[in-house]
Amino acid sequence: MPSYYLEVTDANDVKEAMQYSNCSGTRLSIKNSGHDYLTRSSGKGTLSLWTRKLQNLTYSPAFVPSGCQTSYKAITAGAGVNFDEAYEFAHQNNVTILGGYSPTVGLSGGWVMNGGHSVLSPVYGLGVDRVVQYKIVTPDGQLRIANECQNEDLFWALRGGGGGTFGVVLESSHRVEPTISFVAAIIKFTSNSTNVLPFMDIIVNNTVKWSQEGWGGHITGDTLVNVSPLLSVAEAEESLADVIAYAKAQGGSATVENFSSWYSFYEKYVTSSSVSVGVTHFAGSRLVPQSVFETAEGRADLMDFFKLLLANGQTPYIPVVGPVLYNYTEGSTSASPAWRQAIWELGSGSTWAWNSTLETREEKIATLQNMTATLERITPGSGAYSNEANAFTEDWREAWWGDNYDTLLSIKNKYDPTGMLSCWKCIGWEESQANSTCFVAFP
């Protein structure tokens, strides 16, 4: 845990903290919303810079990034603005901003700087595809604007290279869409020991077709919650006919309905969800490219993985968030290139109660390692979303950034030559730094 916290209210607070770090040798960490499976928003003995008080929100129908000529409909958000606040503000201005499910994740933090997926990403792209400008204080104490027209290398690095690494972001500006209407499907049934795998088989065999129809969402062993801005209700019911029929045969239900805005869907189905407390959760995931679904061997491998999950007492968890239909400009972001071939982010993980024994925790980590290795064998050459990846990934540089890592490291060294900012398996991190983190307790 950090030894000190500073609530950032403006750029001067950050500059003073950086001067203090240089004089005292105290390391800095950056906390946006604090949602982080990899503990990057904290650090043992650090001075933590908490950006929650940066609450500015503005909408511009013709936002022009500084020094540029192209204009966008855009929302500019202070680093302390969370998704629930951004969604409500966008709704008030009759526009749609992309973001994640959790209401309390920050729009300008690690979500966007590590890629940023959304259930609308299959059609509208990742968070890094939509951010058009950052304001950031770099470790030399300089307030900089980064966009496609100035500090272009820094802008590229912030579009996928990770938070807590290149400086303290004070605000970000994001392209927005007009109010989006879409169809949503909520399909669920009560799972038992025999009906999950047949459900997964239907999912696997329809995934490529569904990806071309704009579906995005989340799927578990007994639930499908997907949305598509490209289909009518009738078309959606036809598209999902097999999975609807299966759920109903299990005594379940299927609702297919149209929503006039993202905010109305979000209020009805997302903010009403409950969250767990008092548990420790280690995530693990892998980006699954379309090529895996196109062969009988690949589909069989996925089914074998689901069998392994069930044998370990877990349930499948599938964010359907790959930007399949988005018109991406090659090389425009530094997020893992594997995103551009991915349909799924296939998840696993390990959870234990706060009072679990060390033996139990080590067993859980070993299981997570085994499942991660299995996913890597199924998806050779792919990668992982570092926000939801296995913290103990050994080839993390390749898995999380691929060929972009070396360029990101050179940009890191340019703007932070002394390594003032460092976090677990972030750009520039070395294994010799492991002793300064809580992960050293695990093999």
mmCIF file of C-alpha atoms in Angstrom, residues 64-68 131-136 144-159 173:
data_model
loop_
_atom_site.group_PDB
_atom_site.id
_atom_site.type_symbol
_atom_site.label_atom_id
_atom_site.label_comp_id
_atom_site.label_asym_id
_atom_site.label_seq_id
_atom_site.Cartn_x
_atom_site.Cartn_y
_atom_site.Cartn_z
ATOM 1 C CA VAL A 64 -10.569 20.602 -32.548
ATOM 2 C CA PRO A 65 -7.530 19.022 -30.868
ATOM 3 C CA SER A 66 -4.862 21.624 -30.146
ATOM 4 C CA GLY A 67 -2.750 22.346 -33.226
ATOM 5 C CA CYS A 68 -4.963 20.256 -35.498
ATOM 6 C CA VAL A 131 -9.617 9.194 -27.695
ATOM 7 C CA VAL A 132 -8.371 12.247 -29.614
ATOM 8 C CA GLN A 133 -6.382 14.175 -27.005
ATOM 9 C CA TYR A 134 -4.779 13.935 -23.563
ATOM 10 C CA LYS A 135 -3.559 16.568 -21.133
ATOM 11 C CA ILE A 136 -0.735 15.081 -19.101
ATOM 12 C CA ARG A 144 1.777 18.634 -22.231
ATOM 13 C CA ILE A 145 -1.010 18.213 -24.741
ATOM 14 C CA ALA A 146 -0.733 14.985 -26.700
ATOM 15 C CA ASN A 147 -2.687 14.359 -29.891
ATOM 16 C CA GLU A 148 -2.091 13.525 -33.548
ATOM 17 C CA CYS A 149 -0.562 16.972 -34.168
ATOM 18 C CA GLN A 150 1.786 17.478 -31.211
ATOM 19 C CA ASN A 151 3.687 15.110 -28.950
ATOM 20 C CA GLU A 152 2.532 12.461 -31.389
ATOM 21 C CA ASP A 153 4.779 9.752 -29.976
ATOM 22 C CA LEU A 154 3.406 10.314 -26.482
ATOM 23 C CA PHE A 155 -0.153 10.280 -27.831
ATOM 24 C CA TRP A 156 0.499 6.945 -29.544
ATOM 25 C CA ALA A 157 1.983 5.534 -26.333
ATOM 26 C CA LEU A 158 -1.032 6.655 -24.295
ATOM 27 C CA ARG A 159 -3.328 4.892 -26.757
ATOM 28 C CA SER A 173 -11.113 13.980 -24.962
#
